[in-house]
mmCIF file of C-alpha atoms in Angstrom:
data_model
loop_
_atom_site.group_PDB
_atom_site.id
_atom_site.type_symbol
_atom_site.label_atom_id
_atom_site.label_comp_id
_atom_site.label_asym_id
_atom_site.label_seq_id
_atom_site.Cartn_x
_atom_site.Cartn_y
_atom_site.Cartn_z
ATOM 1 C CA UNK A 5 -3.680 -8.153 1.476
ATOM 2 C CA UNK A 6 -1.014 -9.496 -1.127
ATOM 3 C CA UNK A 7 2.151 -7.412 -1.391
ATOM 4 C CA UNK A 8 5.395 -7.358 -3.363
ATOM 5 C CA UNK A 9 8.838 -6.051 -2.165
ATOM 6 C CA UNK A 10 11.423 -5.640 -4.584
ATOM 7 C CA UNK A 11 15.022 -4.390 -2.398
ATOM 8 C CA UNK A 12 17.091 -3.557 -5.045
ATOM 9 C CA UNK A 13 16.048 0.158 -6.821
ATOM 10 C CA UNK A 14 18.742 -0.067 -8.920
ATOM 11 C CA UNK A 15 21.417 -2.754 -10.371
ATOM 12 C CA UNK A 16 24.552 -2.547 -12.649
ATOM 13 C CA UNK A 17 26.378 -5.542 -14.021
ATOM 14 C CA UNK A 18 28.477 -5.974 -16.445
ATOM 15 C CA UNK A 19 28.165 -7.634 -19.805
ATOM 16 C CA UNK A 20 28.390 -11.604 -19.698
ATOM 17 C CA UNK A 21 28.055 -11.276 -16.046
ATOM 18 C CA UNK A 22 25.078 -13.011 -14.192
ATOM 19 C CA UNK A 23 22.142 -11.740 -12.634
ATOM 20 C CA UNK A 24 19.756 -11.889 -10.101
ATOM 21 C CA UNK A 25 16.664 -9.690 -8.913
ATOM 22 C CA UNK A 26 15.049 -10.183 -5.605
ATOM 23 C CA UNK A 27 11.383 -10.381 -5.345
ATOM 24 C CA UNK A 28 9.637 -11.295 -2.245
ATOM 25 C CA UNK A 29 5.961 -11.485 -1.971
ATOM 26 C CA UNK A 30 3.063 -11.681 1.076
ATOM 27 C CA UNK A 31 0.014 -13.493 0.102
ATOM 28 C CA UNK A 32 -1.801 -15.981 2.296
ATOM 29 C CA UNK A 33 -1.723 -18.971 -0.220
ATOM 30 C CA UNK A 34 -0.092 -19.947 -3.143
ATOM 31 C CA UNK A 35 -0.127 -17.366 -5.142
ATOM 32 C CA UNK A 36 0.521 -16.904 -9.027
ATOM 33 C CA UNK A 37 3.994 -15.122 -9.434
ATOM 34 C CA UNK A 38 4.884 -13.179 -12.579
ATOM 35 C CA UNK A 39 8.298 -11.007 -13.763
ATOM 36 C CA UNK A 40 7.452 -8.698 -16.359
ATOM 37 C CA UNK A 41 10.174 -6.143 -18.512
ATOM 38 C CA UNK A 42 9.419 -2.696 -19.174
ATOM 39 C CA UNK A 43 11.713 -1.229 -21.454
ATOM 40 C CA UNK A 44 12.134 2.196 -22.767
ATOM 41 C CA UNK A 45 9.221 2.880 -25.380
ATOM 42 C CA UNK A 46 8.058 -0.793 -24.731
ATOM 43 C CA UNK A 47 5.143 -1.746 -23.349
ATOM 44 C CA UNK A 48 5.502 -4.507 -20.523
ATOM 45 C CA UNK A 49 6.689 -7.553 -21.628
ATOM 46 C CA UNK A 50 5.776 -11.284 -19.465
ATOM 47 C CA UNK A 51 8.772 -12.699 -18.925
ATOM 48 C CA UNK A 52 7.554 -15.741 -16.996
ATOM 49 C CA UNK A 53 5.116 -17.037 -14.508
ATOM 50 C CA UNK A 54 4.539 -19.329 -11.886
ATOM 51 C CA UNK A 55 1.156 -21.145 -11.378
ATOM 52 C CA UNK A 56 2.070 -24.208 -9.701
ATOM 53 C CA UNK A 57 3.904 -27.428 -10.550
ATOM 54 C CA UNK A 58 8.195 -27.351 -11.109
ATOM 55 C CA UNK A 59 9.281 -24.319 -8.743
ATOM 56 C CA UNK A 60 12.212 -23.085 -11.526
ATOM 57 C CA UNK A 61 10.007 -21.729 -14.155
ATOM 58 C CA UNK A 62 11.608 -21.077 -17.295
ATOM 59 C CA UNK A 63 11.167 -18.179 -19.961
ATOM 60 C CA UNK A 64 12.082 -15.458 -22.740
ATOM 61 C CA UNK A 65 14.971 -14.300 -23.203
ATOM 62 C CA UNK A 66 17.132 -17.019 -21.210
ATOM 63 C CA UNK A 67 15.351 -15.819 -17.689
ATOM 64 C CA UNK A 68 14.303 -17.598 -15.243
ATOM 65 C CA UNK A 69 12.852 -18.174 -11.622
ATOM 66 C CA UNK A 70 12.826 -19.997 -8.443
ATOM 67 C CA UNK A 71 9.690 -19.811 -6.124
ATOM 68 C CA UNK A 72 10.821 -20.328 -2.985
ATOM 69 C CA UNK A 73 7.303 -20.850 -0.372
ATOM 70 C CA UNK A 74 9.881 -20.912 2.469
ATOM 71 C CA UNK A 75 11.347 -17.767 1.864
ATOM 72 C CA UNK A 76 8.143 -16.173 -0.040
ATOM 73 C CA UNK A 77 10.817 -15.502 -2.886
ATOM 74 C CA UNK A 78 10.474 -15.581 -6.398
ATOM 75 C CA UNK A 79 13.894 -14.379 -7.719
ATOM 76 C CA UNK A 80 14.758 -13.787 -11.373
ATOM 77 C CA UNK A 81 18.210 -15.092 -12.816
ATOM 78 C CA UNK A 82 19.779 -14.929 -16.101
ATOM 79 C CA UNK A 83 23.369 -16.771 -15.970
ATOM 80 C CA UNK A 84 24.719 -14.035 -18.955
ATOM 81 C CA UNK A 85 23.554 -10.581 -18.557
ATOM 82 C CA UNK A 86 23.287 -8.989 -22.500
ATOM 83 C CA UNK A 87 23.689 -5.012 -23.107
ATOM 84 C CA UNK A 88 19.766 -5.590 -24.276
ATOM 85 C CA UNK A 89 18.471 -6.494 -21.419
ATOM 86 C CA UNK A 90 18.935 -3.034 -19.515
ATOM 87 C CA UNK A 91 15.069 -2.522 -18.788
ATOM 88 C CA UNK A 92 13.282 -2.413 -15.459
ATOM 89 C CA UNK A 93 11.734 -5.343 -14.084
ATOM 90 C CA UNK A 94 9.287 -6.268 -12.148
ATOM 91 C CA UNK A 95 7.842 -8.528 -10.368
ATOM 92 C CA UNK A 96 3.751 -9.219 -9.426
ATOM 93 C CA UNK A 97 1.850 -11.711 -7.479
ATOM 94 C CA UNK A 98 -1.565 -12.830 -8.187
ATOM 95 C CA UNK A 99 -4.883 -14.215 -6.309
ATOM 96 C CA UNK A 100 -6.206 -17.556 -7.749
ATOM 97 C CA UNK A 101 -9.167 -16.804 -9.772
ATOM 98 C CA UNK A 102 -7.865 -13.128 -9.992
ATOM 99 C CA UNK A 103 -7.304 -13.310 -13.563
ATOM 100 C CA UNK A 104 -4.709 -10.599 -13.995
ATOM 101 C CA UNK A 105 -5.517 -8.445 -11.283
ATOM 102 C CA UNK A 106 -2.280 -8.331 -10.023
ATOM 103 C CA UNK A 107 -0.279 -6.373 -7.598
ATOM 104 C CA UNK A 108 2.951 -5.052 -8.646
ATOM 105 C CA UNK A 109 6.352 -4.190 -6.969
ATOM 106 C CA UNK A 110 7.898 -0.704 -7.327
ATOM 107 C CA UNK A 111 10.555 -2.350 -9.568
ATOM 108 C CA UNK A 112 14.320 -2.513 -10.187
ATOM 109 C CA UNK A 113 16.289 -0.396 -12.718
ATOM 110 C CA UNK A 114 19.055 -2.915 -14.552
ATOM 111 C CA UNK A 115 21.309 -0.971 -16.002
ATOM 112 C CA UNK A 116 24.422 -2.925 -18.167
ATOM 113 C CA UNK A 117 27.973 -1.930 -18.480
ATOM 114 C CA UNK A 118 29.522 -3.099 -21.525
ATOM 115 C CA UNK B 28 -5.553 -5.228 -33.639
ATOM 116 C CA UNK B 29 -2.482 -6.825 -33.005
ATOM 117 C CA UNK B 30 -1.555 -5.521 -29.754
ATOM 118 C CA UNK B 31 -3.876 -3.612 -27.154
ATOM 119 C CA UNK B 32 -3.977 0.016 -28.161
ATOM 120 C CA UNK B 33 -4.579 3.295 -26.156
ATOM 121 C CA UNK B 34 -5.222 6.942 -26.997
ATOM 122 C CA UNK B 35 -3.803 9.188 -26.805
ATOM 123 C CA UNK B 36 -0.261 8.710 -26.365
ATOM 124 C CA UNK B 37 -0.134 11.677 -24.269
ATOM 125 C CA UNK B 38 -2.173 13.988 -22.367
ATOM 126 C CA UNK B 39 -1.650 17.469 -20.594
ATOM 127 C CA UNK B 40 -4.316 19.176 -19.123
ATOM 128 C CA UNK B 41 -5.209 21.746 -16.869
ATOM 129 C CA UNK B 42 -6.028 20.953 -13.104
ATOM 130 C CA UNK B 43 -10.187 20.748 -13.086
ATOM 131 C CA UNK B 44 -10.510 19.351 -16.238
ATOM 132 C CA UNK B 45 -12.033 16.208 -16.995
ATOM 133 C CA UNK B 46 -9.881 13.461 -19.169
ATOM 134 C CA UNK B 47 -10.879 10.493 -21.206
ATOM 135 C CA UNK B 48 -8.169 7.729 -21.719
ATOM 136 C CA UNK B 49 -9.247 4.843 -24.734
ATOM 137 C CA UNK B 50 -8.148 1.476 -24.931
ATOM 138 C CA UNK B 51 -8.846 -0.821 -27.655
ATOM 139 C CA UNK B 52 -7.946 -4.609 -26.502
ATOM 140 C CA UNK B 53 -6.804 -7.163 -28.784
ATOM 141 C CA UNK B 54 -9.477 -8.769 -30.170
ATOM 142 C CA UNK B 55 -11.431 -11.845 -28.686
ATOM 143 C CA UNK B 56 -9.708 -10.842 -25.393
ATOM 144 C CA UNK B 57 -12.708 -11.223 -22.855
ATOM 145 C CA UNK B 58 -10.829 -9.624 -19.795
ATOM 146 C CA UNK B 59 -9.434 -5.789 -20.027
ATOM 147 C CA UNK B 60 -7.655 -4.051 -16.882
ATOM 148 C CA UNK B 61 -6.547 -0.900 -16.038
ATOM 149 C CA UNK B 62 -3.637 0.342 -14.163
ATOM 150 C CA UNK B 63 -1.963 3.074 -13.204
ATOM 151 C CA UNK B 64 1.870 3.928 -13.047
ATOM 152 C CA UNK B 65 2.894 6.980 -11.006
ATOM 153 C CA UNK B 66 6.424 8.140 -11.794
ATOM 154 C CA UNK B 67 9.394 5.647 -10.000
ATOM 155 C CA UNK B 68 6.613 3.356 -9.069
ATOM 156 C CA UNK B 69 5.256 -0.105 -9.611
ATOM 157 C CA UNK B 70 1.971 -0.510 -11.365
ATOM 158 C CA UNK B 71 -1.180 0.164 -9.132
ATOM 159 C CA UNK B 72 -4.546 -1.868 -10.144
ATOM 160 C CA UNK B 73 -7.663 0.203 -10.680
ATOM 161 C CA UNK B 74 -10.690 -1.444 -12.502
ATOM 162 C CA UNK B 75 -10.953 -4.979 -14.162
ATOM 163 C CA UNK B 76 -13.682 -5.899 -16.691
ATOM 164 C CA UNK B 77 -14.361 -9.599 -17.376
ATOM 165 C CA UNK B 78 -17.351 -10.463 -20.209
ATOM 166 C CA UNK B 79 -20.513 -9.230 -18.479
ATOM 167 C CA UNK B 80 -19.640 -9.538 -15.114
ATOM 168 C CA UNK B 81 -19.877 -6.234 -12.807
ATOM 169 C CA UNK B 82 -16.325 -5.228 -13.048
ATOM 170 C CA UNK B 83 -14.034 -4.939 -9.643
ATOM 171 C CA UNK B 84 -13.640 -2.007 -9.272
ATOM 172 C CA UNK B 85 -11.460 -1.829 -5.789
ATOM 173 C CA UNK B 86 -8.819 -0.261 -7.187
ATOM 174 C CA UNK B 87 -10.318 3.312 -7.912
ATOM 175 C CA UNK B 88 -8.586 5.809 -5.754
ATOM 176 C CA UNK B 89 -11.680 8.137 -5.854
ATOM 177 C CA UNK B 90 -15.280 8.911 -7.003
ATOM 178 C CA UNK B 91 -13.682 10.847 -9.735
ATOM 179 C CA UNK B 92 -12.182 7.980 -11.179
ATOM 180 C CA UNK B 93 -14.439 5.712 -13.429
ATOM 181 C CA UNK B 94 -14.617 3.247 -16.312
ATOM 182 C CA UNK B 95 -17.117 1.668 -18.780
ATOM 183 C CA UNK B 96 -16.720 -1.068 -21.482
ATOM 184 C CA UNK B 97 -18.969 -1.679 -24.277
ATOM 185 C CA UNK B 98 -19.257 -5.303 -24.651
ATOM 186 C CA UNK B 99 -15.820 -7.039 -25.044
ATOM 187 C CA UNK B 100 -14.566 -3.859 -27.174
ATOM 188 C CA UNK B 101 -13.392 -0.775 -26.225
ATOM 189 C CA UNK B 102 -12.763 1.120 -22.697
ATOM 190 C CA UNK B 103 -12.690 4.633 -21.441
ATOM 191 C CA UNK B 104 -11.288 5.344 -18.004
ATOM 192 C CA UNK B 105 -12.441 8.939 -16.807
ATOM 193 C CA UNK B 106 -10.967 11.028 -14.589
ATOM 194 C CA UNK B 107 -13.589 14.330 -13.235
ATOM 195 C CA UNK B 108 -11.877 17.292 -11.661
ATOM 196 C CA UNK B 109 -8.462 16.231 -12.565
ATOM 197 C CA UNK B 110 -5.683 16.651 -9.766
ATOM 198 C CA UNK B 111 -1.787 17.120 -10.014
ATOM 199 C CA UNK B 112 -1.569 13.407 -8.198
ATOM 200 C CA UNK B 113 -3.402 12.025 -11.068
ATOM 201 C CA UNK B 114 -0.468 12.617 -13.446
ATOM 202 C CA UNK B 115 1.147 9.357 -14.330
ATOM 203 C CA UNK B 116 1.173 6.512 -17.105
ATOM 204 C CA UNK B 117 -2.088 4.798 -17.269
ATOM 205 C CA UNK B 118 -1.642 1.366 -18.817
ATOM 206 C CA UNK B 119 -4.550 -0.518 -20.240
ATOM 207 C CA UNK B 120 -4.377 -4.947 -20.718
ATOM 208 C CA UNK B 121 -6.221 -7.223 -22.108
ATOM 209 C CA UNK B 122 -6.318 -11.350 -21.752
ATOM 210 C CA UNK B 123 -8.569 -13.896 -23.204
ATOM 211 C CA UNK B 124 -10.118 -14.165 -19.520
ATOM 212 C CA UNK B 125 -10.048 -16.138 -16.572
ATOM 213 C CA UNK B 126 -10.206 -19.820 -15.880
ATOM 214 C CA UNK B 127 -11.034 -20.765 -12.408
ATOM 215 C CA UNK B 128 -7.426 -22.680 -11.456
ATOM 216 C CA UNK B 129 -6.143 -21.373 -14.112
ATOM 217 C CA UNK B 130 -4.848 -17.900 -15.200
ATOM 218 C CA UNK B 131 -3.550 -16.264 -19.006
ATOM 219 C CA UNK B 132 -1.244 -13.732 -19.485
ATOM 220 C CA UNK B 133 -2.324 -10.218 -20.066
ATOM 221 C CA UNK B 134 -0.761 -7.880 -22.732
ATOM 222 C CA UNK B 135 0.026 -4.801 -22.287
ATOM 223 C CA UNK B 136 -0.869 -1.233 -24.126
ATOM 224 C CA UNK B 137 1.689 1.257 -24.272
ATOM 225 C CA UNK B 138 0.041 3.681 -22.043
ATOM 226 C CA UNK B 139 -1.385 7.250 -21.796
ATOM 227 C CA UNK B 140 1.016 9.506 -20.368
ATOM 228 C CA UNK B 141 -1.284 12.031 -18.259
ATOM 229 C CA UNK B 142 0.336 15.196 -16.859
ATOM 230 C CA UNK B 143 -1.920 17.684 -14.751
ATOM 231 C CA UNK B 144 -0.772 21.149 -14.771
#
């Protein structure tokens, strides 16, 4: 069975500051890898995703990834953190031909100190 | 519709009760899902409807869960006998459907907030 871990419950970082959110995943192949946003009010939001191809995946709102298949890791990164972007995050993996039956992790809170 | 759209916003009722939950995908989306979100949690997968195939439905946590879609419209989840577990966000998404290889990104409805008291 697939599974997502996701260490960090909660983050702070400062404005302008850089970020990164840890997502580690179990699945017996590749699998498709996804980051969504959820903020207050908001429905989620796709950040990015990772089907195959270029292992940094790029997308909104100046994020982006690394899968890692040696460490099972498919971080997030932003190099400057905005006051927007306090949200929680999270990351999902996917089976191939699973459409978007995904499985989710338990998310981290980013919180932003201006 | 623009987005994917669920009713109602929010829902309190008594333990016992039966609920219906709506949600209206965006239009021409083939696929529809629905999950649940239980307070400080990720999302958990219940039911996933694609076209007219016999949905998956490995995700229900009981008997007293359940779900129909007409067509490629609109979807009820039902919940029989509600319990006080069952209280959480329940988030309905839609996609235009699955490629074998090949995957599209589902969008999101802003969720039913259910609380059992």
């Amino acid at each position: 069975a697939q599974s997502v871990t996701q260490p960090d419950i909660h983050i702070t970082v400062s404005e302008g500051a850089s970020l990164e959110l840890r997502c580690n995943y179990s699945y017996g192949a590749t699998p498709y890898l996804f980051w969504y946003v959820q903020s207050p009010g908001q429905g989620l939001q796709l950040l990015l995703k990772y089907f195959s191809g270029d292992t940094l995946v790029q997308g909104i709102k100046g994020f982006e990834a690394e899968f890692k298949r040696s460490q099972s890791s498919f971080n997030l990164r932003k190099p400057s953190v905005h006051w927007s972007d306090a949200a929680e995050y999270f990351c999902a993996v996917g089976a191939r031909g699973g459409g978007n039956k995904l499985t989710f992790g338990t998310g981290t809170q980013l919180k932003v100190e201006l | 519709g623009a987005g994917v759209s669920q009713s109602p916003s929010n829902k309190v009722t008594e333990k016992g009760k039966d609920v219906e939950l709506r949600c209206d995908p965006i239009s021409g989306h083939t696929a529809l899902y629905w999950y649940r979100q239980r307070l400080g949690q990720g999302l958990e997968f219940l039911i996933y409807f694609q076209g007219n195939s016999a949905p998956d439905k490995s995700g229900l946590p009981s008997d007293r869960f359940s779900a129909e879609r007409t067509g490629e419209s609109v979807s009820t989840l039902t919940i029989q006998r509600t319990q006080q577990e069952d209280s959480a966000v329940y988030l309905c998404a839609s996609s235009l459907g699955v490629t074998p290889g090949l995957n599209t990104e589902a969008f999101f409805g802003q969720g039913t907030r259910l609380t059992v008291v």
